[in-house]
PDB file of N, CA and C in Angstrom:
ATOM      1  N   PHE A   6     -31.814  39.031  32.034  1.00 64.00           N
ATOM      2  CA  PHE A   6     -32.564  39.798  32.254  1.00 64.00           C
ATOM      3  C   PHE A   6     -33.769  38.997  32.528  1.00 64.00           C
ATOM      4  N   THR A   7     -35.191  39.623  33.326  1.00 61.00           N
ATOM      5  CA  THR A   7     -36.359  39.042  33.376  1.00 61.00           C
ATOM      6  C   THR A   7     -36.968  39.494  32.410  1.00 61.00           C
ATOM      7  N   GLN A   8     -37.962  40.295  33.811  1.00 64.00           N
ATOM      8  CA  GLN A   8     -39.229  41.001  33.092  1.00 64.00           C
ATOM      9  C   GLN A   8     -38.673  42.833  32.227  1.00 64.00           C
ATOM     10  N   THR A   9     -37.407  42.834  32.479  1.00 65.00           N
ATOM     11  CA  THR A   9     -37.511  44.395  31.613  1.00 65.00           C
ATOM     12  C   THR A   9     -35.593  44.426  31.107  1.00 65.00           C
ATOM     13  N   PHE A  10     -34.973  44.388  30.367  1.00 72.00           N
ATOM     14  CA  PHE A  10     -34.300  44.602  29.862  1.00 72.00           C
ATOM     15  C   PHE A  10     -33.509  45.891  29.524  1.00 72.00           C
ATOM     16  N   SER A  11     -32.821  46.737  29.524  1.00 78.00           N
ATOM     17  CA  SER A  11     -32.357  48.035  29.674  1.00 78.00           C
ATOM     18  C   SER A  11     -30.612  48.040  29.825  1.00 78.00           C
ATOM     19  N   PHE A  12     -30.373  49.557  28.773  1.00 79.00           N
ATOM     20  CA  PHE A  12     -28.755  49.535  28.768  1.00 79.00           C
ATOM     21  C   PHE A  12     -28.726  50.929  28.677  1.00 79.00           C
ATOM     22  N   ASP A  13     -27.484  51.445  29.162  1.00 80.00           N
ATOM     23  CA  ASP A  13     -27.274  52.958  29.146  1.00 80.00           C
ATOM     24  C   ASP A  13     -25.489  52.818  27.572  1.00 80.00           C
ATOM     25  N   PHE A  14     -25.810  53.564  26.950  1.00 79.00           N
ATOM     26  CA  PHE A  14     -24.741  53.311  26.138  1.00 79.00           C
ATOM     27  C   PHE A  14     -24.056  54.836  25.966  1.00 79.00           C
ATOM     28  N   PHE A  15     -23.466  55.131  25.653  1.00 79.00           N
ATOM     29  CA  PHE A  15     -22.036  56.837  25.531  1.00 79.00           C
ATOM     30  C   PHE A  15     -21.433  56.642  24.442  1.00 79.00           C
ATOM     31  N   SER A  16     -21.937  58.099  23.642  1.00 79.00           N
ATOM     32  CA  SER A  16     -21.619  58.288  22.532  1.00 79.00           C
ATOM     33  C   SER A  16     -20.929  59.454  22.615  1.00 79.00           C
ATOM     34  N   GLU A  17     -19.547  59.504  21.950  1.00 82.00           N
ATOM     35  CA  GLU A  17     -18.938  60.993  21.786  1.00 82.00           C
ATOM     36  C   GLU A  17     -19.427  61.949  20.404  1.00 82.00           C
ATOM     37  N   THR A  18     -19.949  61.301  19.578  1.00 83.00           N
ATOM     38  CA  THR A  18     -20.437  61.922  18.651  1.00 83.00           C
ATOM     39  C   THR A  18     -22.167  61.977  17.780  1.00 83.00           C
ATOM     40  N   ASN A  19     -22.698  62.790  17.541  1.00 87.00           N
ATOM     41  CA  ASN A  19     -24.759  62.225  17.298  1.00 87.00           C
ATOM     42  C   ASN A  19     -23.787  61.268  16.076  1.00 87.00           C
ATOM     43  N   GLN A  20     -24.971  59.762  16.287  1.00 88.00           N
ATOM     44  CA  GLN A  20     -24.604  59.034  14.820  1.00 88.00           C
ATOM     45  C   GLN A  20     -25.985  58.084  14.959  1.00 88.00           C
ATOM     46  N   ASN A  21     -26.082  57.336  13.860  1.00 90.00           N
ATOM     47  CA  ASN A  21     -27.529  56.476  13.523  1.00 90.00           C
ATOM     48  C   ASN A  21     -27.282  55.236  14.146  1.00 90.00           C
ATOM     49  N   ILE A  22     -27.632  54.212  15.246  1.00 89.00           N
ATOM     50  CA  ILE A  22     -27.045  53.124  15.519  1.00 89.00           C
ATOM     51  C   ILE A  22     -28.922  52.165  15.369  1.00 89.00           C
ATOM     52  N   ASP A  23     -28.431  50.980  15.154  1.00 92.00           N
ATOM     53  CA  ASP A  23     -29.215  50.215  14.670  1.00 92.00           C
ATOM     54  C   ASP A  23     -29.115  49.211  16.039  1.00 92.00           C
ATOM     55  N   VAL A  24     -29.883  48.902  17.026  1.00 89.00           N
ATOM     56  CA  VAL A  24     -30.193  48.070  17.808  1.00 89.00           C
ATOM     57  C   VAL A  24     -31.080  46.592  17.222  1.00 89.00           C
ATOM     58  N   THR A  25     -30.383  45.206  17.826  1.00 91.00           N
ATOM     59  CA  THR A  25     -30.822  44.713  17.050  1.00 91.00           C
ATOM     60  C   THR A  25     -30.569  42.924  18.112  1.00 91.00           C
ATOM     61  N   LEU A  26     -31.729  42.623  18.839  1.00 90.00           N
ATOM     62  CA  LEU A  26     -31.648  41.362  19.599  1.00 90.00           C
ATOM     63  C   LEU A  26     -32.232  40.087  18.952  1.00 90.00           C
ATOM     64  N   ILE A  27     -31.291  39.660  18.886  1.00 92.00           N
ATOM     65  CA  ILE A  27     -30.870  38.231  17.963  1.00 92.00           C
ATOM     66  C   ILE A  27     -30.536  36.627  18.593  1.00 92.00           C
ATOM     67  N   ASP A  28     -31.858  35.732  18.493  1.00 92.00           N
ATOM     68  CA  ASP A  28     -32.292  34.857  19.657  1.00 92.00           C
ATOM     69  C   ASP A  28     -30.728  33.831  19.358  1.00 92.00           C
ATOM     70  N   ILE A  29     -30.788  32.490  19.748  1.00 92.00           N
ATOM     71  CA  ILE A  29     -29.774  31.762  19.660  1.00 92.00           C
ATOM     72  C   ILE A  29     -29.541  31.068  18.031  1.00 92.00           C
ATOM     73  N   MET A  30     -30.898  31.061  17.505  1.00 94.00           N
ATOM     74  CA  MET A  30     -30.731  30.476  16.499  1.00 94.00           C
ATOM     75  C   MET A  30     -30.143  31.366  15.235  1.00 94.00           C
ATOM     76  N   GLY A  31     -30.186  32.308  15.479  1.00 95.00           N
ATOM     77  CA  GLY A  31     -30.176  33.560  14.550  1.00 95.00           C
ATOM     78  C   GLY A  31     -31.400  34.304  14.230  1.00 95.00           C
ATOM     79  N   LYS A  32     -32.123  34.028  14.646  1.00 93.00           N
ATOM     80  CA  LYS A  32     -33.268  34.852  13.821  1.00 93.00           C
ATOM     81  C   LYS A  32     -33.474  36.056  15.241  1.00 93.00           C
ATOM     82  N   ILE A  33     -34.115  36.849  14.107  1.00 91.00           N
ATOM     83  CA  ILE A  33     -33.731  38.299  14.797  1.00 91.00           C
ATOM     84  C   ILE A  33     -35.197  38.870  15.450  1.00 91.00           C
ATOM     85  N   ILE A  34     -35.165  38.952  16.942  1.00 87.00           N
ATOM     86  CA  ILE A  34     -36.536  38.979  17.666  1.00 87.00           C
ATOM     87  C   ILE A  34     -36.826  40.336  17.387  1.00 87.00           C
ATOM     88  N   ASP A  35     -35.922  41.429  17.605  1.00 85.00           N
ATOM     89  CA  ASP A  35     -36.310  42.455  17.889  1.00 85.00           C
ATOM     90  C   ASP A  35     -34.598  43.519  16.953  1.00 85.00           C
ATOM     91  N   LYS A  36     -35.556  44.769  15.966  1.00 88.00           N
ATOM     92  CA  LYS A  36     -34.243  45.809  15.809  1.00 88.00           C
ATOM     93  C   LYS A  36     -35.011  46.834  15.344  1.00 88.00           C
ATOM     94  N   GLU A  37     -34.444  47.717  16.104  1.00 86.00           N
ATOM     95  CA  GLU A  37     -34.196  49.303  16.134  1.00 86.00           C
ATOM     96  C   GLU A  37     -33.710  49.899  15.847  1.00 86.00           C
ATOM     97  N   THR A  38     -33.866  51.438  14.960  1.00 89.00           N
ATOM     98  CA  THR A  38     -32.808  52.224  14.919  1.00 89.00           C
ATOM     99  C   THR A  38     -33.207  53.543  15.866  1.00 89.00           C
ATOM    100  N   HIS A  39     -32.035  53.796  16.506  1.00 86.00           N
ATOM    101  CA  HIS A  39     -31.741  55.167  17.521  1.00 86.00           C
ATOM    102  C   HIS A  39     -31.276  56.021  17.324  1.00 86.00           C
ATOM    103  N   THR A  40     -31.075  57.360  17.511  1.00 86.00           N
ATOM    104  CA  THR A  40     -29.948  58.403  16.932  1.00 86.00           C
ATOM    105  C   THR A  40     -29.562  58.352  18.370  1.00 86.00           C
ATOM    106  N   LEU A  41     -27.679  58.401  18.486  1.00 83.00           N
ATOM    107  CA  LEU A  41     -27.325  58.459  19.658  1.00 83.00           C
ATOM    108  C   LEU A  41     -27.028  59.786  19.868  1.00 83.00           C
ATOM    109  N   ILE A  42     -26.735  60.801  21.351  1.00 81.00           N
ATOM    110  CA  ILE A  42     -26.791  62.268  21.651  1.00 81.00           C
ATOM    111  C   ILE A  42     -25.877  62.638  21.758  1.00 81.00           C
ATOM    112  N   ASN A  43     -24.471  63.592  21.125  1.00 81.00           N
ATOM    113  CA  ASN A  43     -22.679  63.464  21.757  1.00 81.00           C
ATOM    114  C   ASN A  43     -23.098  63.663  23.190  1.00 81.00           C
ATOM    115  N   GLY A  44     -22.188  63.474  23.386  1.00 70.00           N
ATOM    116  CA  GLY A  44     -21.946  63.428  24.911  1.00 70.00           C
ATOM    117  C   GLY A  44     -22.434  62.782  25.896  1.00 70.00           C
ATOM    118  N   SER A  45     -24.023  62.198  25.802  1.00 74.00           N
ATOM    119  CA  SER A  45     -24.961  62.067  26.529  1.00 74.00           C
ATOM    120  C   SER A  45     -24.671  60.679  26.915  1.00 74.00           C
ATOM    121  N   ILE A  46     -25.347  60.403  28.294  1.00 69.00           N
ATOM    122  CA  ILE A  46     -26.009  59.014  28.200  1.00 69.00           C
ATOM    123  C   ILE A  46     -26.797  58.323  27.649  1.00 69.00           C
ATOM    124  N   ASN A  47     -27.391  57.274  26.808  1.00 73.00           N
ATOM    125  CA  ASN A  47     -28.401  57.057  25.833  1.00 73.00           C
ATOM    126  C   ASN A  47     -28.612  55.874  26.570  1.00 73.00           C
ATOM    127  N   THR A  48     -30.368  55.688  27.378  1.00 77.00           N
ATOM    128  CA  THR A  48     -30.731  54.338  27.696  1.00 77.00           C
ATOM    129  C   THR A  48     -32.003  53.600  26.572  1.00 77.00           C
ATOM    130  N   PHE A  49     -31.663  52.522  26.610  1.00 74.00           N
ATOM    131  CA  PHE A  49     -32.685  51.756  25.843  1.00 74.00           C
ATOM    132  C   PHE A  49     -33.811  50.990  26.507  1.00 74.00           C
ATOM    133  N   ASN A  50     -34.807  50.558  26.303  1.00 72.00           N
ATOM    134  CA  ASN A  50     -34.847  48.459  25.953  1.00 72.00           C
ATOM    135  C   ASN A  50     -35.072  47.823  25.590  1.00 72.00           C
ATOM    136  N   ILE A  51     -34.867  46.708  25.510  1.00 67.00           N
ATOM    137  CA  ILE A  51     -34.706  46.181  24.622  1.00 67.00           C
ATOM    138  C   ILE A  51     -35.325  44.658  25.045  1.00 67.00           C
ATOM    139  N   PRO A  52     -36.290  44.055  24.059  1.00 60.00           N
ATOM    140  CA  PRO A  52     -37.699  44.481  23.022  1.00 60.00           C
ATOM    141  C   PRO A  52     -38.072  45.612  23.948  1.00 60.00           C
ATOM    142  N   SER A  53     -38.259  46.521  22.777  1.00 54.00           N
ATOM    143  CA  SER A  53     -39.229  48.513  23.084  1.00 54.00           C
ATOM    144  C   SER A  53     -40.637  47.817  23.359  1.00 54.00           C
ATOM    145  N   SER A  54     -41.189  48.766  24.077  1.00 49.00           N
ATOM    146  CA  SER A  54     -42.928  48.386  24.480  1.00 49.00           C
ATOM    147  C   SER A  54     -43.664  48.969  23.169  1.00 49.00           C
ATOM    148  N   ASN A  55     -42.900  49.127  22.449  1.00 50.00           N
ATOM    149  CA  ASN A  55     -43.461  49.593  21.266  1.00 50.00           C
ATOM    150  C   ASN A  55     -43.759  47.588  20.147  1.00 50.00           C
ATOM    151  N   ASN A  56     -43.033  47.520  21.163  1.00 51.00           N
ATOM    152  CA  ASN A  56     -43.156  45.877  19.993  1.00 51.00           C
ATOM    153  C   ASN A  56     -43.961  44.811  21.172  1.00 51.00           C
ATOM    154  N   LEU A  57     -45.273  45.269  21.251  1.00 46.00           N
ATOM    155  CA  LEU A  57     -45.373  44.557  22.761  1.00 46.00           C
ATOM    156  C   LEU A  57     -45.952  42.328  22.085  1.00 46.00           C
ATOM    157  N   SER A  58     -44.986  41.849  20.376  1.00 52.00           N
ATOM    158  CA  SER A  58     -45.363  40.334  20.676  1.00 52.00           C
ATOM    159  C   SER A  58     -44.054  40.043  21.390  1.00 52.00           C
ATOM    160  N   ASN A  59     -42.758  41.257  21.101  1.00 52.00           N
ATOM    161  CA  ASN A  59     -41.886  40.708  21.720  1.00 52.00           C
ATOM    162  C   ASN A  59     -41.085  41.113  23.089  1.00 52.00           C
ATOM    163  N   SER A  60     -42.083  41.367  23.557  1.00 54.00           N
ATOM    164  CA  SER A  60     -42.315  41.879  25.079  1.00 54.00           C
ATOM    165  C   SER A  60     -41.077  40.913  26.255  1.00 54.00           C
ATOM    166  N   PRO A  61     -40.284  41.432  26.910  1.00 52.00           N
ATOM    167  CA  PRO A  61     -39.176  40.506  27.473  1.00 52.00           C
ATOM    168  C   PRO A  61     -40.666  39.046  28.530  1.00 52.00           C
ATOM    169  N   SER A  62     -41.400  39.406  28.379  1.00 58.00           N
ATOM    170  CA  SER A  62     -41.989  38.535  29.172  1.00 58.00           C
ATOM    171  C   SER A  62     -42.804  37.295  28.497  1.00 58.00           C
ATOM    172  N   VAL A  63     -42.871  37.646  26.908  1.00 72.00           N
ATOM    173  CA  VAL A  63     -43.489  36.976  26.049  1.00 72.00           C
ATOM    174  C   VAL A  63     -42.309  36.028  25.307  1.00 72.00           C
ATOM    175  N   LEU A  64     -41.010  36.672  26.050  1.00 80.00           N
ATOM    176  CA  LEU A  64     -39.931  35.919  25.541  1.00 80.00           C
ATOM    177  C   LEU A  64     -39.404  34.087  26.070  1.00 80.00           C
ATOM    178  N   SER A  65     -38.861  33.855  25.255  1.00 84.00           N
ATOM    179  CA  SER A  65     -38.196  32.045  26.154  1.00 84.00           C
ATOM    180  C   SER A  65     -37.190  32.575  26.599  1.00 84.00           C
ATOM    181  N   LYS A  66     -36.980  31.755  27.582  1.00 87.00           N
ATOM    182  CA  LYS A  66     -35.876  31.539  28.658  1.00 87.00           C
ATOM    183  C   LYS A  66     -34.761  31.671  28.164  1.00 87.00           C
ATOM    184  N   GLY A  67     -33.813  32.094  27.732  1.00 90.00           N
ATOM    185  CA  GLY A  67     -32.025  31.262  27.330  1.00 90.00           C
ATOM    186  C   GLY A  67     -31.222  32.563  26.612  1.00 90.00           C
ATOM    187  N   VAL A  68     -30.928  32.697  25.811  1.00 93.00           N
ATOM    188  CA  VAL A  68     -29.578  33.281  25.203  1.00 93.00           C
ATOM    189  C   VAL A  68     -29.982  34.185  23.971  1.00 93.00           C
ATOM    190  N   TYR A  69     -29.483  35.291  24.518  1.00 92.00           N
ATOM    191  CA  TYR A  69     -30.246  35.728  23.064  1.00 92.00           C
ATOM    192  C   TYR A  69     -28.569  37.174  22.956  1.00 92.00           C
ATOM    193  N   ILE A  70     -28.413  37.466  21.878  1.00 94.00           N
ATOM    194  CA  ILE A  70     -27.503  38.395  21.412  1.00 94.00           C
ATOM    195  C   ILE A  70     -28.126  39.306  20.784  1.00 94.00           C
ATOM    196  N   LEU A  71     -26.961  40.814  21.656  1.00 92.00           N
ATOM    197  CA  LEU A  71     -27.663  42.497  21.750  1.00 92.00           C
ATOM    198  C   LEU A  71     -26.451  42.590  20.753  1.00 92.00           C
ATOM    199  N   GLN A  72     -27.146  43.379  19.777  1.00 94.00           N
ATOM    200  CA  GLN A  72     -25.897  43.829  18.647  1.00 94.00           C
ATOM    201  C   GLN A  72     -25.984  45.327  18.309  1.00 94.00           C
ATOM    202  N   ILE A  73     -25.323  46.191  18.583  1.00 91.00           N
ATOM    203  CA  ILE A  73     -25.353  47.538  18.245  1.00 91.00           C
ATOM    204  C   ILE A  73     -24.276  47.844  17.210  1.00 91.00           C
ATOM    205  N   LYS A  74     -24.722  48.262  16.284  1.00 93.00           N
ATOM    206  CA  LYS A  74     -24.033  49.304  14.868  1.00 93.00           C
ATOM    207  C   LYS A  74     -23.710  50.399  14.113  1.00 93.00           C
ATOM    208  N   SER A  75     -23.388  51.317  14.222  1.00 89.00           N
ATOM    209  CA  SER A  75     -23.026  51.761  13.461  1.00 89.00           C
ATOM    210  C   SER A  75     -22.279  52.124  12.538  1.00 89.00           C
ATOM    211  N   ASP A  76     -21.982  53.162  11.421  1.00 88.00           N
ATOM    212  CA  ASP A  76     -21.611  53.617  10.794  1.00 88.00           C
ATOM    213  C   ASP A  76     -19.756  53.257  11.027  1.00 88.00           C
ATOM    214  N   SER A  77     -19.111  53.404  12.347  1.00 87.00           N
ATOM    215  CA  SER A  77     -17.875  53.477  12.763  1.00 87.00           C
ATOM    216  C   SER A  77     -17.509  52.143  13.194  1.00 87.00           C
ATOM    217  N   PHE A  78     -18.453  51.784  14.148  1.00 89.00           N
ATOM    218  CA  PHE A  78     -18.287  50.164  15.192  1.00 89.00           C
ATOM    219  C   PHE A  78     -19.110  49.170  14.781  1.00 89.00           C
ATOM    220  N   VAL A  79     -19.205  48.154  15.694  1.00 94.00           N
ATOM    221  CA  VAL A  79     -20.133  46.816  15.915  1.00 94.00           C
ATOM    222  C   VAL A  79     -19.912  46.884  17.154  1.00 94.00           C
ATOM    223  N   PHE A  80     -21.121  46.430  17.735  1.00 91.00           N
ATOM    224  CA  PHE A  80     -20.843  45.710  19.421  1.00 91.00           C
ATOM    225  C   PHE A  80     -21.672  45.089  19.629  1.00 91.00           C
ATOM    226  N   THR A  81     -21.350  43.813  19.750  1.00 95.00           N
ATOM    227  CA  THR A  81     -21.448  42.572  20.522  1.00 95.00           C
ATOM    228  C   THR A  81     -21.886  42.072  21.934  1.00 95.00           C
ATOM    229  N   ARG A  82     -23.040  41.749  22.549  1.00 93.00           N
ATOM    230  CA  ARG A  82     -22.862  41.153  24.058  1.00 93.00           C
ATOM    231  C   ARG A  82     -23.805  39.963  24.111  1.00 93.00           C
ATOM    232  N   LYS A  83     -23.950  38.901  24.978  1.00 94.00           N
ATOM    233  CA  LYS A  83     -24.543  37.270  24.386  1.00 94.00           C
ATOM    234  C   LYS A  83     -25.488  38.496  26.419  1.00 94.00           C
ATOM    235  N   VAL A  84     -26.939  37.741  26.458  1.00 90.00           N
ATOM    236  CA  VAL A  84     -28.155  38.220  27.283  1.00 90.00           C
ATOM    237  C   VAL A  84     -28.136  36.907  27.872  1.00 90.00           C
ATOM    238  N   VAL A  85     -28.821  37.541  29.060  1.00 89.00           N
ATOM    239  CA  VAL A  85     -30.046  35.255  29.022  1.00 89.00           C
ATOM    240  C   VAL A  85     -30.595  36.582  29.848  1.00 89.00           C
ATOM    241  N   LYS A  86     -31.912  35.738  28.970  1.00 87.00           N
ATOM    242  CA  LYS A  86     -33.230  35.913  29.698  1.00 87.00           C
ATOM    243  C   LYS A  86     -32.993  34.354  30.666  1.00 87.00           C
ATOM    244  N   LEU A  87     -33.539  34.910  32.082  1.00 84.00           N
ATOM    245  CA  LEU A  87     -33.769  33.636  33.561  1.00 84.00           C
ATOM    246  C   LEU A  87     -35.138  34.096  33.349  1.00 84.00           C
TER     247      LEU A  87
END
């Protein structure tokens, strides 16, 4: 990602998730709680525009870890800011 990082996530059930962006050293950059809606594609922007100190334009170039966690699953992906 460069200026904006967004992703879509599909859920078969209504559930709360924690979405966390972590730098390569393990520091939590942004953590938010969202509600997934059954049968819908849910779109998220990370870090959110609400958290201006960690907006994508302020983050350093490099590798980050995106983690999405609920009571029933953990989804982890590496993302790169160019």
